[in-house]
C-alpha cells in the first residue's frame, strides 16, 4: 500500500487536480452562497407548497441534503426526482427546480421538458448545456453555476443556492449564522484532513486505509441519512470502488440479521457509522447496539461523530470527511480520482440507442 | 452445497414452516383483499390529499409497493415514514396509517402517538399489541390482521388492504381485474418455484444457487425499485446474508464507476437486475448497458424479467420470486429461515436502555 504522507504521490495519481477541488470546497460554498443571495426569484414562487428537484447523481445530492435540513418544515413538501418522468402531482403550486451541472443529463432534460407543459413555477441550476438553452427559450430563470469541476465536486453549487432560495422565499428563517458556522467548520476541517496533514492525526487518511481492500458500507440516520448516500457515491466515483449505504433505524429491522453470511466475506466488509448529536436519542442507542452486533460478528467498523454544532455544519462536515476519504482511497488504489470513463461509455452507448 | 431437490432437507432446516408461509402467499393475498373490501372507512377519509404510512421493515414494504403502484396519481401524495417522528407537514388533510404487524414496533408507536395529537385522519393495521390498544382507546379504526407468521411473511396483509382502501376512497379506480390477474399469476408461480419443482426448471432454486457464497446486490427501477428493497430485506432476514439494493437510472451515475475495486472481491458479488415491461424505455436500455459493464468486469449477474402483464402482477410476481430465492438461499446456507435472533437481542438491549 502506498504511503499517504508521501506528497509526491498526489501529482502522479491526481493529474487533473481533484485535490485542489477538495481543498476549495469551503471557498466554493462561500462563493455559491454569496452569489445565490444576490439572485432574485419571482416573488410568486413564495406560494409554492411543493418543491420538486429534478436531478441525478452529483446534482441531486444537494437537494437530498436540503430535504434533510428542512425536516422541521410544514411547507413546502420537498421531493427529489431521479428519473425521466415528472411526478403526476406537479401543479401550479409546485416549484420545479431542474438541477444539472452539465445541463445535458438526459433524465433531467426529459422531466424538465414535461414540466414546461405544466403551470408550475420553474427554475434551473446549471452551467449551461441544453437545459440552459431550453430554459432561456422558455423564459425560465437560470441560476448559472460558475465553477469548473466534475459535477460531484460542485456540491457547494448544488446545495448552497437551494438554501439561499429557501431563505429568500421565506421557507427558512435567516440561516446566515448556520452558514457562517458551516464555512468556518469546513475551513478548520480542511486543515485537519488535507494531504500534508500526517496520517497519524488525519482521520480521513486513517479511514481510507481501513476501507482499502474492503466493500464500504455506510450507515446514517436523520440529517446524516443522505450524507451516507454522498459517501457511497463518492467512493464509487472517486475511488472506483463498491460501496453501499443504509439508514438507521430501518436497518435494525433487516440488515443486522444478514451479518452472518457468507462467513468468509465478513472480514472483507467495512462499516462506517456516521453519527450526529441531532439524531433521535433512541436511534443513538441503536448505533451503539449495531456496533456491538458488528463486533460480535467480527465485521470491521468505525463510528464517526459529526464535528460542529448546527445541523448544516454537522452535515457538511461529514460530507467533507467522505469526500476526503474517497479521495485518499483512490490514491491507495492508485487510480486517478477524476475521470469516470464508465459513465462516458454509458452515455455513448445510450446516444447510439 | 446441499441439493435443493432433496425434499428431506426442508423438514430438517425449516422446523417452523416458512415453506408453508411461502406457499400460502397467493391465498393470503386473496384473504387480505376480501377482508379489506368489507372494511368500511369513514367517508371523510376520501378528502385526504396526503397519505403517510408509519411502519418499519416488513410492515413498511407494503406501503412502498403501494406508492410504486400509485405513481400515476395526482392525489394523494404518499409518504412512507420509517422513523420515530411524525413529519411536520401532517395536517387535517392527511391520512396517517400506522402499520405494525406486532403492534409493538417502537418507532411506529412513537410516531403514531404524535399523530394522535394532530387533527389528521387515522387508521391502524395490526394484529393487536400496544398499537391496537392505543387505537381502540382513541377511537381510531383498526384493521385487524388475521394471519400468524413472522411479519415479513405477512406481506399480503401489509399490501392488499392498502390497495383495497385506495379503491374504496376513490384514489384508485376499480382494480379488481388487476388483483384477479395478480392472484392467478401468484398461483401459477407457486407451482413453478415450490420445493418439489426440480432445480433444472426452477428459477428460484437456480438464482439461490448463484447467490450462494456471494454478496447479493439487487437492481430495480420504476415499479420494481421497491421490489429490489424487498429482495434485499428477505435475503437479510431469511438467508441471514448481506444484501443491498439500488435503483436505475440513478445507479448509472455512480455505482457503475465502482465496479473496479477491490479487484479480488469482484467475483464475490452477484447482481440481480429486476426488469419489467412497464419500465421507461430509456431505462430498459440502461439495463442492457449495465449488464454489459458487469460482464466486462467479470462480475456475476443475471437479469430477471417480471412475469404477468399488469403492474401489480409484475410487482408481486417478482416479490414472490425474491421470497423463494431468499428461502432457498437459507437452505443452502443450512440456516433456519424463520428466527431473527439478532432483532430479538436488539429489542432486549433497547428495552434496557
mmCIF file of N, CA and C in Angstrom, chain A residues 56-57 72-75 77 79 82-85 88-89 91 106-107 213-215 217 232-233 236-237 240-242 244 246 249-250 252-262 265-266 269 280 282-283 285-286 292-293 296 299 333 335 342-343 345-346 349-350 353, chain B residues 56-57 72-75 77 79 82-85 88-89 91 106-107 213-215 217 232-233 236-237 239-242 244 246 249-250 252-262 265-266 269 280 282-283 285-286 292-293 296 299 333 335 342-343 345-346 349-350 353:
data_model
loop_
_atom_site.group_PDB
_atom_site.id
_atom_site.type_symbol
_atom_site.label_atom_id
_atom_site.label_comp_id
_atom_site.label_asym_id
_atom_site.label_seq_id
_atom_site.Cartn_x
_atom_site.Cartn_y
_atom_site.Cartn_z
ATOM 1 N N UNK A 56 -29.803 14.155 -11.063
ATOM 2 C CA UNK A 56 -29.201 12.823 -10.964
ATOM 3 C C UNK A 56 -27.822 12.968 -10.329
ATOM 4 N N UNK A 57 -27.379 11.906 -9.670
ATOM 5 C CA UNK A 57 -26.010 11.846 -9.168
ATOM 6 C C UNK A 57 -25.609 13.079 -8.377
ATOM 7 N N UNK A 72 -38.004 19.939 9.536
ATOM 8 C CA UNK A 72 -38.909 20.555 10.509
ATOM 9 C C UNK A 72 -39.967 21.432 9.843
ATOM 10 N N UNK A 73 -39.926 21.592 8.519
ATOM 11 C CA UNK A 73 -40.864 22.494 7.829
ATOM 12 C C UNK A 73 -42.231 21.842 7.626
ATOM 13 N N UNK A 74 -43.280 22.650 7.822
ATOM 14 C CA UNK A 74 -44.623 22.189 7.453
ATOM 15 C C UNK A 74 -44.800 22.295 5.940
ATOM 16 N N UNK A 75 -44.279 23.367 5.374
ATOM 17 C CA UNK A 75 -44.345 23.613 3.944
ATOM 18 C C UNK A 75 -43.043 24.253 3.515
ATOM 19 N N UNK A 77 -43.471 20.820 0.905
ATOM 20 C CA UNK A 77 -43.010 19.441 0.802
ATOM 21 C C UNK A 77 -41.902 19.401 -0.246
ATOM 22 N N UNK A 79 -39.400 17.081 -2.781
ATOM 23 C CA UNK A 79 -39.234 15.794 -3.463
ATOM 24 C C UNK A 79 -37.994 15.858 -4.344
ATOM 25 N N UNK A 82 -35.249 11.431 -9.374
ATOM 26 C CA UNK A 82 -34.117 10.921 -10.158
ATOM 27 C C UNK A 82 -34.664 10.029 -11.264
ATOM 28 N N UNK A 83 -35.390 10.600 -12.194
ATOM 29 C CA UNK A 83 -35.995 9.752 -13.222
ATOM 30 C C UNK A 83 -36.402 10.587 -14.429
ATOM 31 N N UNK A 84 -36.900 9.895 -15.435
ATOM 32 C CA UNK A 84 -37.258 10.547 -16.698
ATOM 33 C C UNK A 84 -38.564 11.313 -16.633
ATOM 34 N N UNK A 85 -39.447 10.906 -15.715
ATOM 35 C CA UNK A 85 -40.796 11.473 -15.736
ATOM 36 C C UNK A 85 -41.059 12.411 -14.570
ATOM 37 N N UNK A 88 -46.774 12.994 -11.308
ATOM 38 C CA UNK A 88 -48.115 13.383 -11.755
ATOM 39 C C UNK A 88 -48.707 14.492 -10.894
ATOM 40 N N UNK A 89 -48.195 14.672 -9.667
ATOM 41 C CA UNK A 89 -48.817 15.640 -8.759
ATOM 42 C C UNK A 89 -48.391 17.083 -9.012
ATOM 43 N N UNK A 91 -48.284 20.700 -9.979
ATOM 44 C CA UNK A 91 -49.368 21.615 -10.345
ATOM 45 C C UNK A 91 -48.877 23.053 -10.215
ATOM 46 N N UNK A 106 -29.777 13.408 -19.427
ATOM 47 C CA UNK A 106 -30.981 13.123 -20.223
ATOM 48 C C UNK A 106 -32.234 12.931 -19.390
ATOM 49 N N UNK A 107 -32.110 12.336 -18.192
ATOM 50 C CA UNK A 107 -33.292 12.174 -17.339
ATOM 51 C C UNK A 107 -33.856 13.547 -16.954
ATOM 52 N N UNK A 213 -9.306 -2.333 0.221
ATOM 53 C CA UNK A 213 -9.492 -3.773 0.038
ATOM 54 C C UNK A 213 -10.816 -4.302 0.562
ATOM 55 N N UNK A 214 -11.679 -3.382 1.034
ATOM 56 C CA UNK A 214 -12.961 -3.789 1.615
ATOM 57 C C UNK A 214 -14.132 -3.239 0.786
ATOM 58 N N UNK A 215 -15.299 -3.827 0.995
ATOM 59 C CA UNK A 215 -16.529 -3.236 0.472
ATOM 60 C C UNK A 215 -17.036 -2.259 1.525
ATOM 61 N N UNK A 217 -19.562 0.033 3.498
ATOM 62 C CA UNK A 217 -20.990 0.115 3.820
ATOM 63 C C UNK A 217 -21.154 1.277 4.790
ATOM 64 N N UNK A 232 -21.268 7.002 -0.226
ATOM 65 C CA UNK A 232 -21.354 5.867 -1.154
ATOM 66 C C UNK A 232 -21.010 6.298 -2.576
ATOM 67 N N UNK A 233 -21.618 7.382 -3.032
ATOM 68 C CA UNK A 233 -21.405 7.783 -4.422
ATOM 69 C C UNK A 233 -19.986 8.316 -4.628
ATOM 70 N N UNK A 236 -17.791 5.313 -4.917
ATOM 71 C CA UNK A 236 -17.975 4.771 -6.275
ATOM 72 C C UNK A 236 -17.170 5.569 -7.295
ATOM 73 N N UNK A 237 -17.368 6.889 -7.297
ATOM 74 C CA UNK A 237 -16.834 7.694 -8.401
ATOM 75 C C UNK A 237 -15.366 8.080 -8.222
ATOM 76 N N UNK A 240 -13.494 4.451 -7.389
ATOM 77 C CA UNK A 240 -13.856 3.381 -8.342
ATOM 78 C C UNK A 240 -14.135 2.070 -7.597
ATOM 79 N N UNK A 241 -14.732 2.182 -6.430
ATOM 80 C CA UNK A 241 -14.909 1.008 -5.563
ATOM 81 C C UNK A 241 -16.373 0.799 -5.201
ATOM 82 N N UNK A 242 -16.716 -0.438 -4.882
ATOM 83 C CA UNK A 242 -18.048 -0.787 -4.415
ATOM 84 C C UNK A 242 -18.339 -0.096 -3.086
ATOM 85 N N UNK A 244 -22.030 0.902 -0.438
ATOM 86 C CA UNK A 244 -23.476 0.899 -0.245
ATOM 87 C C UNK A 244 -23.807 1.769 0.954
ATOM 88 N N UNK A 246 -27.034 2.606 4.016
ATOM 89 C CA UNK A 246 -28.322 2.250 4.609
ATOM 90 C C UNK A 246 -28.636 3.231 5.732
ATOM 91 N N UNK A 249 -33.264 4.084 11.760
ATOM 92 C CA UNK A 249 -33.376 2.794 12.433
ATOM 93 C C UNK A 249 -33.778 1.630 11.515
ATOM 94 N N UNK A 250 -34.161 1.891 10.258
ATOM 95 C CA UNK A 250 -34.680 0.820 9.394
ATOM 96 C C UNK A 250 -33.742 -0.386 9.323
ATOM 97 N N UNK A 252 -31.989 -1.745 11.366
ATOM 98 C CA UNK A 252 -32.106 -2.623 12.532
ATOM 99 C C UNK A 252 -33.209 -3.662 12.357
ATOM 100 N N UNK A 253 -34.053 -3.488 11.344
ATOM 101 C CA UNK A 253 -35.158 -4.417 11.117
ATOM 102 C C UNK A 253 -34.840 -5.456 10.048
ATOM 103 N N UNK A 254 -33.681 -5.389 9.446
ATOM 104 C CA UNK A 254 -33.346 -6.393 8.433
ATOM 105 C C UNK A 254 -31.833 -6.575 8.270
ATOM 106 N N UNK A 255 -31.092 -5.505 7.929
ATOM 107 C CA UNK A 255 -29.667 -5.666 7.599
ATOM 108 C C UNK A 255 -28.893 -6.390 8.693
ATOM 109 N N UNK A 256 -29.190 -6.092 9.954
ATOM 110 C CA UNK A 256 -28.430 -6.686 11.065
ATOM 111 C C UNK A 256 -28.569 -8.210 11.117
ATOM 112 N N UNK A 257 -29.690 -8.724 10.598
ATOM 113 C CA UNK A 257 -29.879 -10.183 10.578
ATOM 114 C C UNK A 257 -28.945 -10.817 9.541
ATOM 115 N N UNK A 258 -28.539 -10.012 8.561
ATOM 116 C CA UNK A 258 -27.699 -10.524 7.478
ATOM 117 C C UNK A 258 -26.212 -10.510 7.772
ATOM 118 N N UNK A 259 -25.831 -10.214 9.007
ATOM 119 C CA UNK A 259 -24.403 -10.124 9.338
ATOM 120 C C UNK A 259 -23.707 -11.484 9.393
ATOM 121 N N UNK A 260 -24.431 -12.580 9.065
ATOM 122 C CA UNK A 260 -23.850 -13.919 9.261
ATOM 123 C C UNK A 260 -23.218 -14.525 8.012
ATOM 124 N N UNK A 261 -23.775 -14.230 6.826
ATOM 125 C CA UNK A 261 -23.376 -14.951 5.620
ATOM 126 C C UNK A 261 -22.975 -13.999 4.497
ATOM 127 N N UNK A 262 -22.082 -14.371 3.597
ATOM 128 C CA UNK A 262 -21.235 -15.565 3.666
ATOM 129 C C UNK A 262 -20.091 -15.329 4.657
ATOM 130 N N UNK A 265 -16.678 -13.736 3.851
ATOM 131 C CA UNK A 265 -16.612 -12.349 3.379
ATOM 132 C C UNK A 265 -16.790 -11.331 4.506
ATOM 133 N N UNK A 266 -17.145 -11.779 5.704
ATOM 134 C CA UNK A 266 -17.402 -10.823 6.789
ATOM 135 C C UNK A 266 -16.204 -9.908 7.052
ATOM 136 N N UNK A 269 -15.717 -6.635 4.645
ATOM 137 C CA UNK A 269 -16.660 -5.516 4.631
ATOM 138 C C UNK A 269 -16.210 -4.531 5.698
ATOM 139 N N UNK A 280 -32.198 11.283 16.792
ATOM 140 C CA UNK A 280 -33.130 10.891 17.855
ATOM 141 C C UNK A 280 -32.405 10.037 18.904
ATOM 142 N N UNK A 282 -33.218 7.574 20.799
ATOM 143 C CA UNK A 282 -33.387 6.117 20.699
ATOM 144 C C UNK A 282 -32.542 5.568 19.544
ATOM 145 N N UNK A 283 -32.451 6.343 18.484
ATOM 146 C CA UNK A 283 -31.628 5.900 17.354
ATOM 147 C C UNK A 283 -30.152 5.897 17.749
ATOM 148 N N UNK A 285 -28.993 5.078 20.606
ATOM 149 C CA UNK A 285 -28.769 3.797 21.292
ATOM 150 C C UNK A 285 -28.610 2.683 20.249
ATOM 151 N N UNK A 286 -29.400 2.772 19.194
ATOM 152 C CA UNK A 286 -29.300 1.763 18.126
ATOM 153 C C UNK A 286 -27.912 1.760 17.475
ATOM 154 N N UNK A 292 -22.097 -3.072 18.438
ATOM 155 C CA UNK A 292 -21.856 -4.307 19.212
ATOM 156 C C UNK A 292 -22.096 -5.547 18.353
ATOM 157 N N UNK A 293 -23.178 -5.518 17.578
ATOM 158 C CA UNK A 293 -23.501 -6.671 16.724
ATOM 159 C C UNK A 293 -22.406 -6.896 15.687
ATOM 160 N N UNK A 296 -19.463 -8.433 17.462
ATOM 161 C CA UNK A 296 -19.677 -9.858 17.758
ATOM 162 C C UNK A 296 -19.431 -10.737 16.533
ATOM 163 N N UNK A 299 -16.995 -8.099 12.151
ATOM 164 C CA UNK A 299 -17.070 -7.250 10.957
ATOM 165 C C UNK A 299 -16.417 -5.904 11.281
ATOM 166 N N UNK A 333 -5.686 2.970 -3.967
ATOM 167 C CA UNK A 333 -5.884 2.037 -5.084
ATOM 168 C C UNK A 333 -5.042 2.431 -6.300
ATOM 169 N N UNK A 335 -5.541 4.848 -8.387
ATOM 170 C CA UNK A 335 -6.358 5.221 -9.548
ATOM 171 C C UNK A 335 -6.560 6.737 -9.530
ATOM 172 N N UNK A 342 -16.418 5.011 -17.270
ATOM 173 C CA UNK A 342 -17.571 4.125 -17.419
ATOM 174 C C UNK A 342 -18.823 4.936 -17.758
ATOM 175 N N UNK A 343 -18.958 6.099 -17.131
ATOM 176 C CA UNK A 343 -20.137 6.932 -17.407
ATOM 177 C C UNK A 343 -20.046 7.496 -18.826
ATOM 178 N N UNK A 345 -18.698 5.937 -21.319
ATOM 179 C CA UNK A 345 -19.073 4.799 -22.161
ATOM 180 C C UNK A 345 -20.596 4.638 -22.196
ATOM 181 N N UNK A 346 -21.203 4.724 -21.015
ATOM 182 C CA UNK A 346 -22.660 4.604 -20.908
ATOM 183 C C UNK A 346 -23.368 5.654 -21.765
ATOM 184 N N UNK A 349 -23.099 4.746 -25.415
ATOM 185 C CA UNK A 349 -23.996 3.649 -25.793
ATOM 186 C C UNK A 349 -25.450 4.126 -25.832
ATOM 187 N N UNK A 350 -25.816 4.994 -24.889
ATOM 188 C CA UNK A 350 -27.193 5.495 -24.858
ATOM 189 C C UNK A 350 -27.474 6.405 -26.048
ATOM 190 N N UNK A 353 -28.390 4.455 -29.033
ATOM 191 C CA UNK A 353 -29.587 3.590 -28.964
ATOM 192 C C UNK A 353 -30.822 4.298 -29.527
ATOM 193 N N UNK B 56 -42.115 -0.034 9.811
ATOM 194 C CA UNK B 56 -40.707 -0.441 9.722
ATOM 195 C C UNK B 56 -40.650 -1.828 9.093
ATOM 196 N N UNK B 57 -39.528 -2.110 8.436
ATOM 197 C CA UNK B 57 -39.261 -3.456 7.942
ATOM 198 C C UNK B 57 -40.411 -4.034 7.144
ATOM 199 N N UNK B 72 -48.946 7.129 -10.855
ATOM 200 C CA UNK B 72 -49.687 7.927 -11.832
ATOM 201 C C UNK B 72 -50.719 8.847 -11.177
ATOM 202 N N UNK B 73 -50.873 8.776 -9.854
ATOM 203 C CA UNK B 73 -51.908 9.578 -9.177
ATOM 204 C C UNK B 73 -51.470 11.024 -8.979
ATOM 205 N N UNK B 74 -52.416 11.943 -9.179
ATOM 206 C CA UNK B 74 -52.164 13.334 -8.817
ATOM 207 C C UNK B 74 -52.302 13.500 -7.301
ATOM 208 N N UNK B 75 -53.294 12.840 -6.748
ATOM 209 C CA UNK B 75 -53.550 12.869 -5.319
ATOM 210 C C UNK B 75 -53.994 11.489 -4.890
ATOM 211 N N UNK B 77 -50.666 12.438 -2.264
ATOM 212 C CA UNK B 77 -49.234 12.193 -2.154
ATOM 213 C C UNK B 77 -49.039 11.101 -1.100
ATOM 214 N N UNK B 79 -46.392 8.982 1.467
ATOM 215 C CA UNK B 79 -45.098 9.010 2.152
ATOM 216 C C UNK B 79 -44.983 7.777 3.039
ATOM 217 N N UNK B 82 -40.220 5.738 8.107
ATOM 218 C CA UNK B 82 -39.554 4.700 8.894
ATOM 219 C C UNK B 82 -38.758 5.368 10.000
ATOM 220 N N UNK B 83 -39.439 6.019 10.926
ATOM 221 C CA UNK B 83 -38.693 6.741 11.953
ATOM 222 C C UNK B 83 -39.582 7.032 13.159
ATOM 223 N N UNK B 84 -38.975 7.635 14.167
ATOM 224 C CA UNK B 84 -39.687 7.893 15.421
ATOM 225 C C UNK B 84 -40.645 9.075 15.342
ATOM 226 N N UNK B 85 -40.362 10.006 14.427
ATOM 227 C CA UNK B 85 -41.124 11.250 14.437
ATOM 228 C C UNK B 85 -42.084 11.366 13.268
ATOM 229 N N UNK B 88 -43.494 16.910 9.963
ATOM 230 C CA UNK B 88 -44.079 18.183 10.402
ATOM 231 C C UNK B 88 -45.262 18.601 9.535
ATOM 232 N N UNK B 89 -45.356 18.071 8.315
ATOM 233 C CA UNK B 89 -46.405 18.536 7.395
ATOM 234 C C UNK B 89 -47.764 17.904 7.645
ATOM 235 N N UNK B 91 -51.332 17.245 8.601
ATOM 236 C CA UNK B 91 -52.397 18.188 8.957
ATOM 237 C C UNK B 91 -53.748 17.492 8.824
ATOM 238 N N UNK B 106 -41.404 0.086 18.169
ATOM 239 C CA UNK B 106 -41.311 1.316 18.963
ATOM 240 C C UNK B 106 -41.299 2.581 18.124
ATOM 241 N N UNK B 107 -40.694 2.539 16.928
ATOM 242 C CA UNK B 107 -40.709 3.726 16.071
ATOM 243 C C UNK B 107 -42.145 4.080 15.675
ATOM 244 N N UNK B 213 -22.703 -17.905 -1.317
ATOM 245 C CA UNK B 213 -21.308 -17.500 -1.134
ATOM 246 C C UNK B 213 -20.985 -16.119 -1.669
ATOM 247 N N UNK B 214 -22.007 -15.410 -2.145
ATOM 248 C CA UNK B 214 -21.800 -14.078 -2.734
ATOM 249 C C UNK B 214 -22.518 -13.004 -1.909
ATOM 250 N N UNK B 215 -22.108 -11.759 -2.117
ATOM 251 C CA UNK B 215 -22.881 -10.630 -1.603
ATOM 252 C C UNK B 215 -23.920 -10.279 -2.661
ATOM 253 N N UNK B 217 -26.555 -8.130 -4.645
ATOM 254 C CA UNK B 217 -26.849 -6.734 -4.976
ATOM 255 C C UNK B 217 -28.019 -6.749 -5.954
ATOM 256 N N UNK B 232 -33.725 -7.468 -0.955
ATOM 257 C CA UNK B 232 -32.617 -7.206 -0.029
ATOM 258 C C UNK B 232 -32.987 -7.603 1.395
ATOM 259 N N UNK B 233 -34.155 -7.167 1.845
ATOM 260 C CA UNK B 233 -34.527 -7.428 3.239
ATOM 261 C C UNK B 233 -34.847 -8.911 3.447
ATOM 262 N N UNK B 236 -31.558 -10.639 3.755
ATOM 263 C CA UNK B 236 -31.053 -10.364 5.107
ATOM 264 C C UNK B 236 -31.731 -11.273 6.133
ATOM 265 N N UNK B 237 -33.061 -11.282 6.133
ATOM 266 C CA UNK B 237 -33.785 -11.920 7.234
ATOM 267 C C UNK B 237 -33.945 -13.424 7.065
ATOM 268 N N UNK B 239 -32.191 -15.480 4.718
ATOM 269 C CA UNK B 239 -30.923 -16.173 4.433
ATOM 270 C C UNK B 239 -29.819 -15.783 5.410
ATOM 271 N N UNK B 240 -30.079 -14.751 6.256
ATOM 272 C CA UNK B 240 -29.071 -14.232 7.203
ATOM 273 C C UNK B 240 -27.818 -13.759 6.464
ATOM 274 N N UNK B 241 -27.999 -13.181 5.293
ATOM 275 C CA UNK B 241 -26.860 -12.836 4.439
ATOM 276 C C UNK B 241 -26.874 -11.355 4.062
ATOM 277 N N UNK B 242 -25.703 -10.843 3.750
ATOM 278 C CA UNK B 242 -25.557 -9.473 3.279
ATOM 279 C C UNK B 242 -26.269 -9.290 1.948
ATOM 280 N N UNK B 244 -27.793 -5.806 -0.720
ATOM 281 C CA UNK B 244 -28.009 -4.374 -0.925
ATOM 282 C C UNK B 244 -28.913 -4.185 -2.131
ATOM 283 N N UNK B 246 -30.202 -1.130 -5.217
ATOM 284 C CA UNK B 246 -30.038 0.189 -5.814
ATOM 285 C C UNK B 246 -31.048 0.354 -6.939
ATOM 286 N N UNK B 249 -32.553 4.773 -12.991
ATOM 287 C CA UNK B 249 -31.289 5.071 -13.658
ATOM 288 C C UNK B 249 -30.205 5.647 -12.736
ATOM 289 N N UNK B 250 -30.528 5.990 -11.479
ATOM 290 C CA UNK B 250 -29.557 6.673 -10.622
ATOM 291 C C UNK B 250 -28.223 5.929 -10.538
ATOM 292 N N UNK B 252 -26.602 4.394 -12.568
ATOM 293 C CA UNK B 252 -25.744 4.635 -13.732
ATOM 294 C C UNK B 252 -24.887 5.877 -13.552
ATOM 295 N N UNK B 253 -25.189 6.683 -12.550
ATOM 296 C CA UNK B 253 -24.437 7.919 -12.328
ATOM 297 C C UNK B 253 -23.363 7.763 -11.258
ATOM 298 N N UNK B 254 -23.258 6.611 -10.653
ATOM 299 C CA UNK B 254 -22.227 6.434 -9.628
ATOM 300 C C UNK B 254 -21.826 4.965 -9.455
ATOM 301 N N UNK B 255 -22.777 4.081 -9.108
ATOM 302 C CA UNK B 255 -22.401 2.698 -8.772
ATOM 303 C C UNK B 255 -21.562 2.032 -9.859
ATOM 304 N N UNK B 256 -21.899 2.275 -11.128
ATOM 305 C CA UNK B 256 -21.190 1.608 -12.228
ATOM 306 C C UNK B 256 -19.703 1.965 -12.275
ATOM 307 N N UNK B 257 -19.365 3.157 -11.761
ATOM 308 C CA UNK B 257 -17.951 3.556 -11.736
ATOM 309 C C UNK B 257 -17.190 2.729 -10.692
ATOM 310 N N UNK B 258 -17.930 2.216 -9.715
ATOM 311 C CA UNK B 258 -17.308 1.470 -8.623
ATOM 312 C C UNK B 258 -17.099 -0.007 -8.910
ATOM 313 N N UNK B 259 -17.323 -0.424 -10.149
ATOM 314 C CA UNK B 259 -17.196 -1.852 -10.470
ATOM 315 C C UNK B 259 -15.746 -2.339 -10.513
ATOM 316 N N UNK B 260 -14.771 -1.463 -10.184
ATOM 317 C CA UNK B 260 -13.362 -1.838 -10.371
ATOM 318 C C UNK B 260 -12.678 -2.368 -9.117
ATOM 319 N N UNK B 261 -13.053 -1.848 -7.943
ATOM 320 C CA UNK B 261 -12.289 -2.133 -6.726
ATOM 321 C C UNK B 261 -13.190 -2.670 -5.615
ATOM 322 N N UNK B 262 -12.675 -3.482 -4.715
ATOM 323 C CA UNK B 262 -11.372 -4.152 -4.770
ATOM 324 C C UNK B 262 -11.429 -5.324 -5.755
ATOM 325 N N UNK B 265 -12.499 -8.927 -4.937
ATOM 326 C CA UNK B 265 -13.865 -9.195 -4.470
ATOM 327 C C UNK B 265 -14.897 -9.178 -5.604
ATOM 328 N N UNK B 266 -14.502 -8.756 -6.794
ATOM 329 C CA UNK B 266 -15.477 -8.656 -7.888
ATOM 330 C C UNK B 266 -16.206 -9.979 -8.148
ATOM 331 N N UNK B 269 -19.377 -10.944 -5.746
ATOM 332 C CA UNK B 269 -20.625 -10.177 -5.742
ATOM 333 C C UNK B 269 -21.524 -10.776 -6.815
ATOM 334 N N UNK B 280 -39.491 2.628 -18.046
ATOM 335 C CA UNK B 280 -39.237 3.602 -19.111
ATOM 336 C C UNK B 280 -38.276 3.010 -20.157
ATOM 337 N N UNK B 282 -35.960 4.181 -22.048
ATOM 338 C CA UNK B 282 -34.542 4.564 -21.937
ATOM 339 C C UNK B 282 -33.885 3.810 -20.782
ATOM 340 N N UNK B 283 -34.630 3.611 -19.714
ATOM 341 C CA UNK B 283 -34.078 2.864 -18.579
ATOM 342 C C UNK B 283 -33.861 1.407 -18.965
ATOM 343 N N UNK B 285 -32.869 0.365 -21.816
ATOM 344 C CA UNK B 285 -31.561 0.338 -22.495
ATOM 345 C C UNK B 285 -30.443 0.351 -21.451
ATOM 346 N N UNK B 286 -30.652 1.122 -20.399
ATOM 347 C CA UNK B 286 -29.644 1.172 -19.327
ATOM 348 C C UNK B 286 -29.439 -0.198 -18.672
ATOM 349 N N UNK B 292 -23.786 -5.234 -19.594
ATOM 350 C CA UNK B 292 -22.519 -5.283 -20.358
ATOM 351 C C UNK B 292 -21.340 -4.860 -19.487
ATOM 352 N N UNK B 293 -21.531 -3.790 -18.725
ATOM 353 C CA UNK B 293 -20.444 -3.293 -17.866
ATOM 354 C C UNK B 293 -20.066 -4.339 -16.820
ATOM 355 N N UNK B 296 -18.090 -7.026 -18.572
ATOM 356 C CA UNK B 296 -16.711 -6.598 -18.863
ATOM 357 C C UNK B 296 -15.818 -6.708 -17.635
ATOM 358 N N UNK B 299 -18.085 -9.495 -13.259
ATOM 359 C CA UNK B 299 -18.943 -9.545 -12.070
ATOM 360 C C UNK B 299 -20.176 -10.395 -12.399
ATOM 361 N N UNK B 333 -27.426 -22.255 2.870
ATOM 362 C CA UNK B 333 -26.544 -21.910 3.989
ATOM 363 C C UNK B 333 -26.812 -22.797 5.212
ATOM 364 N N UNK B 335 -29.287 -22.661 7.288
ATOM 365 C CA UNK B 335 -29.787 -21.901 8.443
ATOM 366 C C UNK B 335 -31.313 -21.926 8.418
ATOM 367 N N UNK B 342 -31.113 -11.885 16.116
ATOM 368 C CA UNK B 342 -30.407 -10.612 16.259
ATOM 369 C C UNK B 342 -31.390 -9.492 16.591
ATOM 370 N N UNK B 343 -32.567 -9.542 15.954
ATOM 371 C CA UNK B 343 -33.564 -8.499 16.217
ATOM 372 C C UNK B 343 -34.118 -8.667 17.636
ATOM 373 N N UNK B 345 -32.390 -9.761 20.152
ATOM 374 C CA UNK B 345 -31.322 -9.208 21.000
ATOM 375 C C UNK B 345 -31.397 -7.682 21.027
ATOM 376 N N UNK B 346 -31.561 -7.099 19.837
ATOM 377 C CA UNK B 346 -31.654 -5.647 19.725
ATOM 378 C C UNK B 346 -32.810 -5.097 20.571
ATOM 379 N N UNK B 349 -31.896 -5.217 24.228
ATOM 380 C CA UNK B 349 -30.942 -4.166 24.604
ATOM 381 C C UNK B 349 -31.631 -2.803 24.639
ATOM 382 N N UNK B 350 -32.538 -2.565 23.684
ATOM 383 C CA UNK B 350 -33.237 -1.278 23.647
ATOM 384 C C UNK B 350 -34.189 -1.135 24.828
ATOM 385 N N UNK B 353 -32.410 0.098 27.836
ATOM 386 C CA UNK B 353 -31.726 1.407 27.755
ATOM 387 C C UNK B 353 -32.602 2.539 28.297
#
